[in-house]
Short mmCIF file of C-alpha atoms and ligand atoms in Angstrom, two decimals:
data_model
loop_
_atom_site.label_atom_id
_atom_site.label_comp_id
_atom_site.label_asym_id
_atom_site.label_seq_id
_atom_site.Cartn_x
_atom_site.Cartn_y
_atom_site.Cartn_z
CA MET A 177 21.39 5.62 -24.33
CA SER A 178 19.72 2.31 -24.48
CA ARG A 179 15.96 1.88 -24.36
CA LEU A 180 15.58 0.23 -21.29
CA ALA A 181 17.78 3.53 -19.65
CA ILE A 182 15.14 5.89 -21.88
CA LEU A 183 11.92 4.37 -20.71
CA GLU A 184 12.74 4.23 -16.25
CA GLN A 185 13.90 7.87 -16.77
CA SER A 186 10.46 9.13 -18.50
CA PRO A 187 8.47 7.75 -15.32
CA ALA A 188 4.77 8.06 -17.10
CA ARG A 189 3.26 10.82 -14.50
CA ARG A 190 0.20 12.01 -16.10
CA PRO A 191 -1.80 15.11 -13.85
CA LEU A 192 -4.88 13.70 -13.16
CA ALA A 193 -7.78 14.09 -15.27
CA PRO A 194 -11.48 15.68 -14.05
CA LEU A 195 -12.73 12.98 -12.25
CA ALA A 196 -16.24 10.92 -14.52
CA ILE A 197 -17.54 8.19 -12.49
CA SER A 198 -19.69 6.24 -14.85
CA ALA A 199 -22.37 4.09 -13.68
CA GLU A 200 -20.80 1.58 -15.52
CA THR A 201 -17.47 1.39 -14.07
CA ALA A 202 -19.38 1.99 -10.44
CA GLU A 203 -21.41 -1.08 -11.97
CA SER A 204 -17.75 -2.99 -12.54
CA ALA A 205 -16.50 -2.86 -9.35
CA ASP A 206 -19.66 -4.31 -7.40
CA PRO A 207 -19.89 -8.42 -8.55
CA GLY A 208 -20.77 -8.98 -5.09
CA GLY A 209 -24.63 -7.66 -6.28
CA GLU A 210 -26.77 -5.81 -3.27
CA THR A 211 -24.76 -2.86 -1.84
CA ARG A 212 -26.38 -0.43 0.98
CA LEU A 213 -22.54 1.33 1.12
CA ILE A 214 -23.16 4.08 -2.00
CA ASP A 215 -21.34 7.03 -2.21
CA SER A 216 -22.29 10.32 -3.07
CA PHE A 217 -21.05 9.33 -6.90
CA GLY A 218 -22.50 6.46 -7.11
CA ARG A 219 -19.97 4.44 -6.11
CA ARG A 220 -20.90 0.97 -4.56
CA LEU A 221 -18.46 -0.16 -2.20
CA THR A 222 -18.26 -3.74 -1.24
CA TYR A 223 -14.44 -4.01 -0.12
CA LEU A 224 -13.06 -3.45 3.19
CA ARG A 225 -9.51 -3.61 4.38
CA VAL A 226 -9.40 -4.05 8.51
CA SER A 227 -5.90 -3.02 9.76
CA VAL A 228 -5.68 -5.44 13.21
CA THR A 229 -2.47 -2.86 14.22
CA ASP A 230 0.12 -0.40 13.42
CA ARG A 231 2.64 -2.46 14.70
CA CYS A 232 5.03 -4.24 12.26
CA ASN A 233 8.18 -6.52 12.61
CA LEU A 234 9.74 -5.14 9.55
CA ARG A 235 11.51 -1.36 8.57
CA CYS A 236 10.68 -1.15 4.23
CA THR A 237 12.26 1.52 3.91
CA TYR A 238 10.11 3.57 1.36
CA CYS A 239 7.09 3.07 4.15
CA LEU A 240 8.50 3.85 7.32
CA PRO A 241 11.70 6.58 6.69
CA GLU A 242 13.84 6.77 9.32
CA ASP A 243 13.55 9.90 10.55
CA ALA A 244 9.02 9.08 10.65
CA GLU A 245 8.11 9.46 14.33
CA PHE A 246 6.94 5.79 14.88
CA PRO A 247 5.07 4.84 17.34
CA PHE A 248 2.20 5.72 15.21
CA GLY A 249 0.14 5.52 19.22
CA ASP A 250 -0.54 3.45 21.67
CA ARG A 251 -1.55 -0.33 21.35
CA ALA A 252 -5.43 0.12 22.36
CA PHE A 253 -5.84 -2.02 18.87
CA LEU A 254 -9.97 -3.16 18.54
CA SER A 255 -9.93 -6.62 20.12
CA PRO A 256 -11.14 -9.66 18.24
CA ALA A 257 -14.90 -9.13 19.27
CA GLU A 258 -14.88 -5.95 18.68
CA ILE A 259 -13.85 -6.17 14.85
CA GLU A 260 -16.35 -9.13 14.30
CA THR A 261 -19.26 -6.22 15.55
CA ILE A 262 -17.86 -3.41 13.60
CA VAL A 263 -17.33 -5.80 10.68
CA GLY A 264 -20.92 -7.06 11.11
CA ALA A 265 -22.54 -4.08 10.75
CA LEU A 266 -20.82 -3.30 7.61
CA ALA A 267 -21.30 -6.46 5.90
CA ARG A 268 -25.41 -6.10 6.73
CA LEU A 269 -24.74 -2.72 4.79
CA GLY A 270 -22.76 -4.08 1.88
CA ILE A 271 -19.40 -5.41 3.02
CA ARG A 272 -18.80 -8.66 1.11
CA ARG A 273 -14.78 -8.61 0.59
CA VAL A 274 -11.63 -8.36 3.39
CA ARG A 275 -9.05 -8.17 3.78
CA LEU A 276 -7.10 -8.01 7.25
CA THR A 277 -3.76 -6.17 7.14
CA GLY A 278 -1.33 -4.42 8.93
CA GLY A 279 1.30 -3.15 10.35
CA GLU A 280 2.39 -7.32 9.70
CA PRO A 281 -0.46 -8.59 10.91
CA LEU A 282 0.57 -12.05 11.95
CA VAL A 283 2.03 -10.37 15.12
CA ARG A 284 -0.90 -10.52 17.09
CA ARG A 285 -1.72 -13.94 18.78
CA ASP A 286 -4.94 -13.38 18.38
CA LEU A 287 -5.34 -13.81 14.54
CA PRO A 288 -6.49 -17.14 14.07
CA GLU A 289 -9.43 -15.40 16.04
CA ILE A 290 -9.55 -12.47 14.11
CA VAL A 291 -10.36 -14.72 11.38
CA ARG A 292 -12.75 -17.15 12.38
CA ARG A 293 -15.43 -14.40 13.44
CA VAL A 294 -15.12 -12.27 11.05
CA LYS A 295 -15.31 -15.64 8.80
CA ALA A 296 -18.73 -16.48 9.75
CA LEU A 297 -20.34 -13.63 9.95
CA PRO A 298 -23.16 -13.20 6.79
CA GLY A 299 -22.70 -12.07 4.35
CA ILE A 300 -18.81 -11.80 3.47
CA GLU A 301 -17.73 -13.82 0.58
CA ASN A 302 -13.67 -14.13 1.09
CA LEU A 303 -11.54 -12.75 3.11
CA ALA A 304 -7.74 -11.76 2.12
CA LEU A 305 -4.47 -11.71 4.28
CA SER A 306 -1.52 -8.61 3.91
CA THR A 307 1.46 -10.03 5.14
CA ASN A 308 5.09 -9.44 4.57
CA GLY A 309 5.10 -13.51 5.54
CA ILE A 310 7.38 -13.38 8.74
CA GLY A 311 6.06 -16.15 9.97
CA LEU A 312 3.62 -16.83 7.02
CA ALA A 313 5.75 -20.70 7.43
CA ARG A 314 4.10 -21.87 10.95
CA LEU A 315 0.72 -19.83 10.55
CA ALA A 316 -0.34 -20.54 7.02
CA PRO A 317 -2.00 -23.97 7.77
CA GLU A 318 -3.81 -22.96 10.75
CA LEU A 319 -5.36 -19.92 9.03
CA LYS A 320 -6.56 -21.65 6.18
CA ALA A 321 -8.57 -23.95 9.21
CA ALA A 322 -9.60 -20.71 10.98
CA GLY A 323 -11.35 -19.36 7.39
CA LEU A 324 -9.39 -17.68 5.23
CA ASP A 325 -8.61 -18.06 2.07
CA ARG A 326 -5.74 -16.45 0.24
CA VAL A 327 -2.82 -14.03 0.79
CA ASN A 328 -0.50 -11.97 -1.07
CA VAL A 329 3.06 -11.74 0.52
CA SER A 330 4.63 -8.40 0.73
CA MET A 331 8.30 -9.41 -1.79
CA ASP A 332 9.86 -5.99 -3.37
CA SER A 333 13.45 -8.83 -4.44
CA LEU A 334 14.58 -12.12 -5.03
CA ASP A 335 17.89 -10.87 -3.97
CA PRO A 336 18.66 -12.06 -0.50
CA GLU A 337 20.38 -8.80 0.90
CA ARG A 338 18.69 -6.19 -1.61
CA PHE A 339 15.27 -7.69 0.52
CA ARG A 340 17.16 -7.40 3.86
CA GLU A 341 18.75 -4.36 2.71
CA ILE A 342 15.18 -3.00 1.71
CA THR A 343 13.84 -4.15 4.22
CA ARG A 344 15.85 -3.07 6.89
CA ARG A 345 16.29 -6.46 8.37
CA GLY A 346 14.32 -9.44 6.80
CA ASN A 347 15.26 -13.22 5.23
CA LEU A 348 13.68 -13.94 1.89
CA ALA A 349 14.15 -17.18 2.83
CA GLU A 350 11.99 -17.27 5.59
CA VAL A 351 9.29 -15.25 3.55
CA TRP A 352 9.86 -17.44 0.91
CA GLU A 353 8.95 -20.48 2.88
CA GLY A 354 5.81 -18.84 3.98
CA VAL A 355 4.83 -18.21 0.61
CA GLU A 356 5.29 -21.68 -0.72
CA ALA A 357 3.31 -22.62 2.88
CA ALA A 358 0.99 -20.15 2.04
CA LEU A 359 0.69 -22.77 -2.00
CA ALA A 360 0.50 -26.12 0.06
CA ALA A 361 -2.26 -24.88 2.76
CA GLY A 362 -4.39 -24.46 -0.99
CA LEU A 363 -4.69 -20.10 0.39
CA GLU A 364 -5.62 -18.59 -3.06
CA PRO A 365 -4.75 -17.36 -5.40
CA VAL A 366 -0.87 -16.31 -3.87
CA LYS A 367 -0.62 -12.90 -4.90
CA LEU A 368 3.41 -11.53 -3.76
CA ASN A 369 3.60 -7.93 -3.65
CA ALA A 370 6.30 -6.11 -5.44
CA VAL A 371 5.94 -2.23 -5.03
CA LEU A 372 8.55 -0.84 -8.23
CA LEU A 373 11.79 0.74 -6.44
CA ALA A 374 13.91 3.29 -9.22
CA ASP A 375 17.31 2.23 -7.33
CA GLY A 376 16.79 -1.50 -7.54
CA GLY A 377 18.18 -1.65 -10.40
CA ASP A 378 18.65 -4.59 -12.24
CA GLY A 379 15.91 -7.32 -12.08
CA ASP A 380 14.21 -7.67 -9.11
CA ALA A 381 10.57 -6.86 -11.36
CA GLU A 382 12.41 -9.62 -14.01
CA ARG A 383 12.99 -11.94 -11.94
CA LEU A 384 10.21 -12.17 -9.74
CA ALA A 385 7.67 -11.62 -13.31
CA ALA A 386 9.96 -14.38 -14.24
CA LEU A 387 7.86 -16.33 -11.49
CA THR A 388 4.61 -16.23 -12.87
CA LEU A 389 5.86 -18.71 -15.61
CA ASP A 390 6.08 -21.29 -13.57
CA ARG A 391 4.40 -21.58 -10.40
CA PRO A 392 0.59 -20.44 -9.84
CA LEU A 393 1.68 -17.00 -8.18
CA HIS A 394 0.15 -13.76 -9.29
CA VAL A 395 2.85 -10.62 -8.93
CA ARG A 396 1.60 -7.22 -8.17
CA PHE A 397 3.50 -4.57 -8.82
CA ILE A 398 2.87 -1.26 -7.03
CA GLU A 399 3.82 2.37 -8.13
CA LEU A 400 5.57 3.77 -4.50
CA MET A 401 3.71 6.52 -3.43
CA GLY A 402 4.05 8.89 -1.62
CA THR A 403 3.14 9.81 1.90
CA ALA A 404 3.00 12.87 4.77
CA SER A 405 6.92 11.44 5.34
CA ASN A 406 8.31 9.79 2.21
CA GLN A 407 7.35 12.28 -0.30
CA HIS A 408 10.86 13.25 -0.04
CA LEU A 409 12.40 9.67 -1.54
CA GLN A 410 9.38 9.33 -3.75
CA PRO A 411 10.86 10.82 -7.24
CA GLU A 412 14.63 9.05 -6.55
CA ARG A 413 12.57 5.77 -6.04
CA TYR A 414 9.85 6.46 -8.22
CA LEU A 415 9.42 3.97 -11.13
CA SER A 416 6.13 3.83 -13.44
CA CYS A 417 4.28 -0.01 -13.80
CA ASP A 418 4.03 1.40 -17.68
CA ALA A 419 8.25 1.10 -18.38
CA VAL A 420 8.34 -1.86 -16.41
CA ARG A 421 5.81 -3.36 -17.92
CA ALA A 422 8.12 -2.45 -21.63
CA ARG A 423 11.06 -4.31 -19.74
CA LEU A 424 8.67 -7.04 -19.15
CA GLU A 425 7.49 -7.79 -22.38
CA SER A 426 10.58 -6.98 -23.79
CA ARG A 427 12.18 -9.59 -22.19
CA PHE A 428 9.09 -12.51 -22.03
CA GLY A 429 7.15 -11.93 -24.66
CA PRO A 430 3.96 -9.79 -24.57
CA LEU A 431 0.57 -9.62 -22.07
CA ALA A 432 -2.33 -10.51 -22.78
CA PRO A 433 -5.20 -9.56 -20.33
CA PHE A 434 -5.66 -12.05 -17.51
CA ASP A 435 -9.38 -12.93 -17.28
CA SER A 436 -9.56 -14.26 -13.08
CA GLY A 437 -13.30 -12.89 -13.11
CA PRO A 438 -15.16 -10.27 -11.95
CA ARG A 439 -12.30 -7.77 -11.13
CA THR A 440 -12.27 -6.14 -7.45
CA GLY A 441 -9.21 -4.45 -7.16
CA PRO A 442 -7.40 -1.19 -8.57
CA ALA A 443 -4.35 -3.67 -10.68
CA LYS A 444 -5.07 -4.40 -14.83
CA ALA A 445 -3.71 -8.55 -14.62
CA PHE A 446 -1.58 -9.59 -17.45
CA GLN A 447 -0.27 -12.86 -17.90
CA PHE A 448 2.53 -14.66 -20.60
CA ALA A 449 1.87 -16.96 -22.71
CA GLY A 450 1.09 -20.46 -21.64
CA ALA A 451 2.46 -19.04 -18.04
CA PRO A 452 0.16 -20.33 -14.65
CA GLY A 453 0.73 -17.26 -12.64
CA SER A 454 -0.18 -13.66 -13.65
CA VAL A 455 1.32 -9.81 -13.12
CA GLY A 456 -0.45 -7.35 -12.32
CA PHE A 457 -0.06 -3.20 -11.79
CA ILE A 458 -1.49 -0.72 -9.37
CA THR A 459 -1.18 3.20 -10.81
CA PRO A 460 -2.11 4.68 -8.06
CA LEU A 461 -2.03 8.01 -9.72
CA SER A 462 -4.18 6.92 -12.27
CA HIS A 463 -7.71 8.64 -11.49
CA THR A 464 -9.05 5.13 -12.85
CA PHE A 465 -8.22 4.05 -9.52
CA CYS A 466 -10.52 6.42 -8.29
CA ALA A 467 -12.91 5.74 -9.91
CA GLU A 468 -13.50 2.73 -9.84
CA CYS A 469 -12.50 3.07 -5.42
CA ASN A 470 -14.81 -0.55 -3.89
CA ARG A 471 -13.11 -0.42 -0.72
CA LEU A 472 -13.69 1.57 3.07
CA ARG A 473 -10.62 1.28 5.15
CA LEU A 474 -11.14 0.47 9.10
CA THR A 475 -7.81 1.52 11.47
CA ALA A 476 -6.51 -1.09 14.27
CA ARG A 477 -8.19 1.51 16.65
CA GLY A 478 -12.04 1.85 14.58
CA GLU A 479 -11.74 4.98 12.79
CA LEU A 480 -13.52 4.01 9.84
CA ARG A 481 -10.92 6.29 6.59
CA LEU A 482 -12.60 6.82 3.44
CA CYS A 483 -9.94 7.10 1.46
CA LEU A 484 -6.45 5.67 1.98
CA PHE A 485 -4.74 9.89 1.86
CA ALA A 486 -7.77 10.82 3.36
CA ASP A 487 -7.15 13.70 5.67
CA ARG A 488 -9.15 12.38 8.52
CA VAL A 489 -10.71 9.51 9.81
CA TYR A 490 -14.56 8.13 11.70
CA PRO A 491 -14.55 7.04 15.86
CA LEU A 492 -16.03 4.31 15.52
CA ARG A 493 -15.34 2.55 19.14
CA PRO A 494 -16.78 4.54 20.50
CA LEU A 495 -20.35 3.41 18.85
CA LEU A 496 -19.46 0.05 20.47
CA ALA A 497 -20.52 2.03 23.93
CA THR A 498 -24.13 3.04 22.88
CA PRO A 499 -27.41 0.72 23.51
CA ASP A 500 -27.92 -0.42 20.03
CA PRO A 501 -24.48 -0.66 18.87
CA ASP A 502 -25.54 -2.32 15.21
CA ALA A 503 -27.59 0.12 15.12
CA ALA A 504 -25.59 3.04 16.25
CA LEU A 505 -22.72 2.33 13.60
CA GLU A 506 -25.19 1.00 11.41
CA SER A 507 -26.62 4.68 10.74
CA GLU A 508 -23.43 6.42 10.80
CA ILE A 509 -21.50 4.78 8.66
CA LEU A 510 -24.37 5.59 6.00
CA ARG A 511 -23.84 9.37 7.33
CA VAL A 512 -20.20 9.36 6.64
CA LEU A 513 -19.57 7.61 3.81
CA GLN A 514 -21.35 10.39 1.82
CA GLU A 515 -18.20 12.31 2.29
CA LYS A 516 -15.38 10.11 0.72
CA PRO A 517 -14.15 12.34 -1.41
CA ALA A 518 -14.06 11.67 -5.33
CA GLU A 519 -10.38 10.82 -6.17
CA HIS A 520 -7.25 11.25 -3.63
CA MET A 521 -5.16 15.00 -4.37
CA LEU A 522 -1.41 12.90 -4.78
CA THR A 523 -0.11 14.34 -7.98
CA GLN A 524 -1.47 17.97 -6.14
CA GLY A 525 1.46 17.35 -4.07
CA ASN A 526 -1.79 16.51 -0.90
CA TYR A 527 -0.99 12.97 0.83
CA GLY A 528 -3.96 13.57 3.59
CA ASN A 529 -2.69 12.46 7.45
CA LEU A 530 -1.32 9.40 5.69
CA VAL A 531 3.13 9.24 7.67
CA SER A 532 3.33 5.42 6.45
CA PHE A 533 1.43 3.18 4.77
CA MET A 534 2.37 1.27 8.22
CA GLN A 535 -0.97 2.82 10.17
CA ILE A 536 -2.63 1.48 7.78
CA GLY A 537 -2.02 -1.16 5.19
CA GLY A 538 -2.43 0.65 2.18
N1 SAM B 298 2.88 -5.86 6.65
C1 SAM B 298 2.33 -6.10 5.32
C2 SAM B 298 2.52 -6.35 4.35
O1 SAM B 298 3.73 -6.03 4.66
O2 SAM B 298 1.83 -7.20 3.41
C3 SAM B 298 0.42 -5.26 5.82
C4 SAM B 298 1.39 -3.74 5.75
S1 SAM B 298 2.22 -2.82 4.26
C5 SAM B 298 1.71 -1.08 4.58
C6 SAM B 298 1.18 -3.22 2.98
C7 SAM B 298 1.34 -2.78 1.17
O3 SAM B 298 1.84 -2.21 1.39
C8 SAM B 298 2.51 -3.67 1.34
O4 SAM B 298 2.78 -4.22 0.19
C9 SAM B 298 4.15 -2.52 1.25
O5 SAM B 298 5.24 -3.27 0.26
C10 SAM B 298 3.08 -1.12 0.56
N2 SAM B 298 3.47 -0.14 0.85
C11 SAM B 298 4.07 0.76 1.80
N3 SAM B 298 4.73 1.57 1.62
C12 SAM B 298 4.33 1.65 0.19
C13 SAM B 298 4.47 3.53 -0.61
N4 SAM B 298 5.20 3.98 -0.01
N5 SAM B 298 3.78 3.32 -1.19
C14 SAM B 298 3.44 1.81 -2.01
N6 SAM B 298 3.10 0.81 -1.02
C15 SAM B 298 3.62 0.83 0.49
#
């Protein structure tokens, strides 16, 4: 058996060790400084992911399995003004960086307005977007003008047929045009998110990593995560970041740590010698993912989610109808924050109530 085959057959699936959250790890996740959002484990929360819709124009096989129940609910998504009020309260408490996600955020026609309102909020230093890139070619300049700072585009393969197979309907050329448009509009750094899939066979990861050798693109490899609807798919499709890193280094040479300023997310980033881009690895099953967690999530219908794999959410929308919504939001957020769990229970097979990433955007 080749070295490669051996590597791929031994995914690094370490059991979770008991979580130890030190002040240091919590500190390193808080480049923004002051925040009143400190949970019961001392983690400082400065990063918010806002889902603006749970609808998507793709049907990625690992995200929404054939038998998953969809849609997840009605279309009563938060309006731009409601998003502004809720994110405003979170910004006053200490959120500094926001990512708009979905579903697919570009399916919302009012996305530029959402961008404008969120970016204008005092305290918001950086606004990013996660998208599948469909429509980005057209919208990139408008989103940039509205205040968007950067984008992550999901791209699991550079092979057009395989791309269509994975997404069930996507056109790689169209998405690639979106990537070029994002670079041209200055929505940088442009990151490409790739979920690692064992059935991808040869070359997906290699081809994506090769992009970083001559373009300022930043590929982030993400280990496949189970959800309530797809856990049965996970064992056959799972491919570890460790296995892929070994493959990439044997092909392109050693990866050196890539320093793009204070670490703000779960990816560990590296660079090949002389490359303008970088490659990063997101390993949700490792427990540093939780120990360094600096994030909160807002669902498209206005609920606060404290952990991607939590089994409950906290509705904030009703507070918008109270006499003093700002004060009500702040006190409710500070109260429920203390319930943020120490870690997810993925390795114990507990996926919380998350049916698909489409519901909340990862
Ligand atoms: N539509 C946007 C996009 O494509 O980036 C935002 C939502 S999408 C659900 C966010 C990310 O979650 C994508 O990069 C997608 O590949 C990833 N994702 C979906 N299901 C996943 C799973 N089971 N494990 C790991 N990542 C997943």
